[in-house]
Amino acid sequence: MKKIYLLLATVLSVLLIWGLFFYPVRVTKKIIVPYSMYKSGEQLNNAVNAVKWYIPFSVNETSGVSVDKKNHVITWGDHSAKISDITPFSSLIKAKYKGKQQFFSFTALIDSTDGESSEITLSYTCSLFRKWFIKSNLEKNAQKSLENLKDYMTDTRRFYGFEIQKTTVVDTAFLFTKEVCTVNERKAVTKKLFEKLIAYANAKNAGYNGTRLYYTIKEGNELTIFASIGVASLEETPESGEIEYKEMPFGKNLLVTTYQGPFMQAEKAYQALEVFKKDHNLTQMAIPFQKFMSDGYDFDDNQVVQLKVCYPIF
């Protein structure tokens, strides 16, 4: 009888050890991000995007990380990650480190509780022992990467290159004017337009408050320059068609970001706001504009300035 008990105990021990160390189980982790599953899928299925959030590459992105766009492979030292089984909403990442490798699946689906968001799921197989007690470095990196992906996608500075905020219109009364000129005439015409507006405001005791708004539309070698200044009030509407008095609706929504750099590269901030608008299904209410934070308005193309770039939205 003792031999039977001993044999039974041995069998149970073997089964327990096999179950702990060899029986494969599925591990899943999930995050919610405020984007469609299409936008979320874009982060999963190519190496150019994955390098920005997958660990350890994301924390060393500017220090020796190599990205093979054609074969969807990222390498850094002894670490590598190959993206395969690509769909618009998912991918399989084979992570390797010093001869060890493991597969991790990432999938984006619509969040059932919020149609404007998506749920990104990480899943992989491992032993019960690794699930409960000691995860491999590859598993730790994959789970950290999922959280890093959420941080990355909800940090506008990392995701769009600019810190983007939603705010509302505060200044409401403005004098506007515009003129078409050549690209080479931009600086001189800009100076002329603002001086005209400020002189008009002073002549009419409109209370120029220092706010200067600016926007251009380029077509070939021609620019249409829109210039505006903030005023306290204006008792009578301008008779001349060259200057208009308009009021922005108080409290209406704006997307706003701050740009600091060469004046003629401010287009990068506009582009970031445009992408943000599309990603979040927002509707443009009026033309975007920039508000000068630096003194003056007749800036050279390469002069470093600080601007607030604003995008009116519904």
Coordinates of C-alpha atoms in Angstrom, one line a residue:
M1 CA 0.0 0.0 0.0
K2 CA 2.9 2.4 0.8
K3 CA 4.3 1.8 -2.6
I4 CA 1.0 2.7 -4.2
Y5 CA 0.8 5.9 -2.2
L6 CA 4.4 6.7 -3.1
L7 CA 3.8 6.0 -6.8
L8 CA 0.6 8.2 -6.6
A9 CA 2.5 11.0 -4.9
T10 CA 5.3 10.8 -7.5
V11 CA 2.8 10.9 -10.4
L12 CA 1.0 13.9 -8.8
S13 CA 4.3 15.7 -8.3
V14 CA 5.3 15.1 -11.9
L15 CA 1.9 16.4 -13.1
L16 CA 2.2 19.4 -10.8
I17 CA 5.7 20.2 -12.0
W18 CA 4.7 19.6 -15.6
G19 CA 1.6 21.8 -15.1
L20 CA 3.7 24.6 -13.5
F21 CA 6.6 24.7 -15.9
F22 CA 5.4 23.2 -19.2
Y23 CA 1.6 23.6 -19.5
P24 CA 0.9 26.6 -21.8
V25 CA -1.6 29.3 -20.6
R26 CA -2.8 32.4 -22.3
V27 CA -2.0 35.8 -20.8
T28 CA -3.9 38.9 -21.8
K29 CA -3.6 42.6 -20.9
K30 CA -5.7 45.4 -22.2
I31 CA -5.7 49.2 -22.5
I32 CA -8.2 51.8 -23.7
V33 CA -7.0 54.7 -25.9
P34 CA -9.2 57.6 -27.3
Y35 CA -8.7 56.7 -30.9
S36 CA -10.4 54.6 -33.6
M37 CA -9.2 51.0 -34.1
Y38 CA -7.9 52.2 -37.5
K39 CA -5.6 54.8 -35.9
S40 CA -4.7 52.3 -33.1
G41 CA -3.9 49.7 -35.7
E42 CA -1.4 52.0 -37.4
Q43 CA 0.7 51.9 -34.2
L44 CA 0.8 48.1 -34.2
N45 CA 1.6 47.1 -37.8
N46 CA 4.8 48.8 -38.8
A47 CA 8.2 49.2 -37.4
V48 CA 8.4 53.0 -37.8
N49 CA 5.5 53.5 -35.3
A50 CA 6.4 50.5 -33.1
V51 CA 9.8 51.9 -32.3
K52 CA 8.2 54.8 -30.6
W53 CA 6.5 52.7 -27.9
Y54 CA 7.9 49.2 -27.8
I55 CA 10.5 48.7 -25.1
P56 CA 13.5 48.8 -25.0
F57 CA 13.6 50.6 -28.3
S58 CA 11.4 53.5 -27.4
V59 CA 13.6 54.6 -24.5
N60 CA 16.7 54.4 -26.8
E61 CA 15.1 55.6 -30.1
T62 CA 17.8 58.2 -30.8
S63 CA 20.7 56.1 -29.6
G64 CA 21.7 53.3 -32.0
V65 CA 18.2 51.9 -32.8
S66 CA 18.0 50.5 -36.3
V67 CA 14.6 50.2 -38.2
D68 CA 14.3 48.0 -41.3
K69 CA 11.1 49.4 -42.8
K70 CA 10.9 46.9 -45.6
N71 CA 11.1 43.8 -43.4
H72 CA 9.5 45.4 -40.3
V73 CA 12.4 44.7 -38.0
I74 CA 13.7 46.8 -35.1
T75 CA 17.1 46.1 -33.6
W76 CA 19.1 47.6 -30.7
G77 CA 22.1 45.8 -29.3
D78 CA 21.1 42.2 -28.4
H79 CA 17.4 43.2 -28.7
S80 CA 15.3 42.8 -31.8
A81 CA 11.6 42.7 -32.7
K82 CA 10.1 41.5 -36.0
I83 CA 6.5 42.4 -36.9
S84 CA 4.5 39.8 -38.9
D85 CA 1.0 38.6 -39.5
I86 CA 0.1 42.2 -40.2
T87 CA -3.6 43.3 -40.6
P88 CA -5.0 46.9 -40.4
F89 CA -5.8 46.2 -36.7
S90 CA -3.3 43.7 -35.5
S91 CA 0.2 42.2 -35.7
L92 CA 2.4 39.6 -34.2
I93 CA 5.7 40.7 -32.7
K94 CA 8.6 38.2 -32.3
A95 CA 10.8 39.7 -29.7
K96 CA 14.4 38.3 -29.2
Y97 CA 17.1 38.9 -26.6
K98 CA 20.4 37.0 -26.5
G99 CA 19.1 33.9 -28.2
K100 CA 15.7 33.8 -26.4
Q101 CA 12.6 34.6 -28.3
Q102 CA 8.8 34.9 -27.7
F103 CA 5.8 35.9 -29.7
F104 CA 3.4 38.6 -28.6
S105 CA 0.1 39.4 -30.3
F106 CA -1.4 43.0 -30.4
T107 CA -4.9 43.6 -31.5
A108 CA -7.1 46.8 -31.7
L109 CA -10.9 46.6 -31.5
I110 CA -13.7 49.1 -30.9
D111 CA -14.2 49.8 -27.3
S112 CA -17.7 48.5 -26.5
T113 CA -18.3 51.2 -23.9
D114 CA -17.2 54.1 -26.1
G115 CA -17.4 54.1 -29.9
E116 CA -14.8 56.9 -30.1
S117 CA -12.2 54.8 -28.4
S118 CA -10.5 51.4 -29.0
E119 CA -9.3 48.6 -26.9
I120 CA -5.8 47.3 -27.5
T121 CA -5.1 43.8 -26.3
L122 CA -1.7 42.1 -25.7
S123 CA -1.8 38.3 -25.6
Y124 CA 0.8 35.6 -25.4
T125 CA 1.4 32.1 -24.0
C126 CA 3.7 31.1 -21.2
S127 CA 3.9 28.6 -18.4
L128 CA 1.8 28.9 -15.2
F129 CA 5.0 29.4 -13.2
R130 CA 6.1 32.4 -15.4
K131 CA 2.6 33.8 -15.3
W132 CA 2.3 33.6 -11.5
F133 CA 5.9 34.1 -10.3
I134 CA 8.8 35.0 -12.5
K135 CA 8.2 36.7 -15.9
S136 CA 10.9 36.6 -18.5
N137 CA 12.5 39.9 -19.6
L138 CA 10.7 39.6 -22.9
E139 CA 7.4 39.3 -21.2
K140 CA 8.1 42.2 -18.9
N141 CA 9.1 44.4 -21.8
A142 CA 5.9 43.4 -23.7
Q143 CA 3.6 44.3 -20.8
K144 CA 5.5 47.6 -20.2
S145 CA 5.3 48.3 -23.9
L146 CA 1.5 48.0 -23.7
E147 CA 1.3 50.7 -21.0
N148 CA 3.9 52.7 -22.8
L149 CA 1.7 52.6 -25.9
K150 CA -1.1 54.1 -23.9
D151 CA 1.1 56.8 -22.4
Y152 CA 2.5 57.6 -25.9
M153 CA -0.9 57.8 -27.6
T154 CA -2.4 60.0 -24.9
D155 CA 0.6 62.4 -24.7
T156 CA 0.1 64.9 -27.6
R157 CA 3.7 66.1 -27.4
R158 CA 5.0 62.6 -28.1
F159 CA 2.2 61.5 -30.5
Y160 CA 1.9 64.7 -32.6
G161 CA 5.2 66.5 -31.8
F162 CA 3.3 69.4 -30.1
E163 CA 1.4 69.7 -26.8
I164 CA -2.2 70.2 -28.0
Q165 CA -5.0 71.5 -25.8
K166 CA -8.7 72.2 -26.2
T167 CA -9.7 75.6 -25.0
T168 CA -12.3 78.3 -25.7
V169 CA -12.3 81.8 -27.3
V170 CA -11.6 84.6 -24.8
D171 CA -10.7 87.6 -27.0
T172 CA -13.8 88.4 -29.1
A173 CA -13.5 91.8 -30.9
F174 CA -11.0 92.2 -33.8
L175 CA -10.2 94.4 -36.8
F176 CA -9.3 92.3 -39.9
T177 CA -7.6 93.1 -43.2
K178 CA -6.0 91.1 -46.0
E179 CA -3.8 91.5 -49.1
V180 CA -2.4 89.3 -51.9
C181 CA 1.3 89.6 -52.6
T182 CA 4.2 87.6 -53.8
V183 CA 6.1 85.3 -51.4
N184 CA 9.1 87.7 -51.5
E185 CA 6.9 90.6 -50.4
R186 CA 5.5 88.8 -47.3
K187 CA 7.5 90.6 -44.6
A188 CA 6.9 94.2 -46.1
V189 CA 3.2 93.6 -46.7
T190 CA 2.7 92.0 -43.2
K191 CA 4.3 95.1 -41.6
K192 CA 2.1 97.4 -43.7
L193 CA -1.1 95.5 -42.8
F194 CA -0.5 95.6 -39.1
E195 CA 0.5 99.2 -39.1
K196 CA -2.7 100.1 -41.0
L197 CA -4.8 98.2 -38.4
I198 CA -3.1 99.7 -35.4
A199 CA -3.4 103.2 -36.9
Y200 CA -7.1 102.7 -37.6
A201 CA -7.7 101.4 -34.0
N202 CA -5.9 104.4 -32.5
A203 CA -7.9 106.8 -34.8
K204 CA -11.2 105.3 -33.7
N205 CA -10.2 104.9 -30.0
A206 CA -11.0 101.2 -30.4
G207 CA -8.6 100.2 -27.6
Y208 CA -6.0 98.0 -29.3
N209 CA -5.0 95.4 -26.7
G210 CA -1.8 94.0 -28.2
T211 CA -3.3 90.8 -29.6
R212 CA -2.0 90.1 -33.2
L213 CA -3.4 87.3 -35.3
Y214 CA -1.9 86.1 -38.6
Y215 CA -2.6 83.5 -41.3
T216 CA -1.5 83.0 -44.9
I217 CA -2.7 80.9 -47.8
K218 CA -0.1 80.1 -50.5
E219 CA -0.9 79.5 -54.1
G220 CA 2.2 79.1 -56.3
N221 CA 4.3 82.2 -55.8
E222 CA 1.4 84.2 -54.3
L223 CA 0.4 84.7 -50.7
T224 CA -2.9 85.9 -49.3
I225 CA -2.1 87.4 -45.9
F226 CA -4.8 87.7 -43.3
A227 CA -3.9 90.1 -40.4
S228 CA -5.9 91.0 -37.4
I229 CA -5.6 92.9 -34.1
G230 CA -7.7 92.6 -30.9
V231 CA -9.6 95.7 -29.8
A232 CA -11.8 96.5 -26.8
S233 CA -14.7 97.8 -28.9
L234 CA -15.7 99.8 -31.9
E235 CA -18.7 102.1 -31.9
E236 CA -19.1 102.2 -35.7
T237 CA -18.5 99.6 -38.4
P238 CA -15.6 100.5 -40.7
E239 CA -16.8 102.1 -44.0
S240 CA -13.8 101.0 -46.0
G241 CA -13.8 97.5 -47.3
E242 CA -10.1 97.2 -46.6
I243 CA -10.8 96.8 -42.8
E244 CA -13.5 94.8 -41.2
Y245 CA -14.7 94.6 -37.6
K246 CA -15.6 91.1 -36.5
E247 CA -16.5 89.4 -33.3
M248 CA -15.4 85.8 -32.5
P249 CA -18.1 83.9 -30.7
F250 CA -17.1 83.9 -27.0
G251 CA -16.7 80.4 -25.5
K252 CA -16.4 78.6 -28.8
N253 CA -13.9 75.7 -29.0
L254 CA -10.3 76.0 -30.1
L255 CA -7.5 73.6 -30.5
V256 CA -4.3 75.3 -29.4
T257 CA -0.6 74.5 -29.4
T258 CA 2.5 76.6 -28.8
Y259 CA 5.2 76.8 -31.5
Q260 CA 8.7 78.1 -30.9
G261 CA 11.2 78.1 -33.8
P262 CA 11.9 79.6 -37.2
F263 CA 8.9 81.7 -38.3
M264 CA 8.3 80.1 -41.7
Q265 CA 8.3 76.6 -40.1
A266 CA 5.2 77.2 -38.1
E267 CA 3.4 75.2 -40.7
K268 CA 4.4 72.1 -38.7
A269 CA 2.1 73.2 -35.9
Y270 CA -0.8 73.6 -38.2
Q271 CA -0.2 70.2 -39.7
A272 CA -0.1 68.6 -36.2
L273 CA -3.5 70.3 -35.3
E274 CA -5.0 69.1 -38.6
V275 CA -4.0 65.5 -37.9
F276 CA -5.3 65.8 -34.4
K277 CA -8.6 67.2 -35.7
K278 CA -9.0 64.2 -38.1
D279 CA -8.0 61.6 -35.5
H280 CA -10.7 62.9 -33.1
N281 CA -13.4 63.5 -35.7
L282 CA -13.6 67.2 -35.1
T283 CA -15.1 69.7 -37.5
Q284 CA -13.3 72.9 -38.6
M285 CA -15.4 76.0 -37.7
A286 CA -13.3 78.7 -39.3
I287 CA -9.8 79.3 -40.7
P288 CA -6.9 78.5 -38.3
F289 CA -4.6 81.4 -37.2
Q290 CA -1.5 82.1 -35.2
K291 CA -1.3 84.5 -32.3
F292 CA 2.1 86.3 -32.0
M293 CA 3.6 85.9 -28.5
S294 CA 6.9 87.4 -29.5
D295 CA 7.0 91.2 -29.8
G296 CA 6.5 92.6 -33.3
Y297 CA 5.0 91.1 -36.5
D298 CA 7.5 91.7 -39.4
F299 CA 9.6 88.6 -38.8
D300 CA 12.3 87.3 -41.1
D301 CA 11.7 83.7 -42.4
N302 CA 14.4 82.2 -40.1
Q303 CA 13.8 84.4 -37.1
V304 CA 13.0 82.4 -34.0
V305 CA 9.5 83.3 -32.7
Q306 CA 7.0 82.1 -30.2
L307 CA 3.4 81.6 -31.4
K308 CA 0.1 80.2 -30.3
V309 CA -1.4 78.3 -33.2
C310 CA -5.2 78.0 -33.0
Y311 CA -7.7 75.9 -34.8
P312 CA -11.4 76.8 -34.4
I313 CA -13.6 73.6 -34.1
F314 CA -17.1 72.5 -33.4

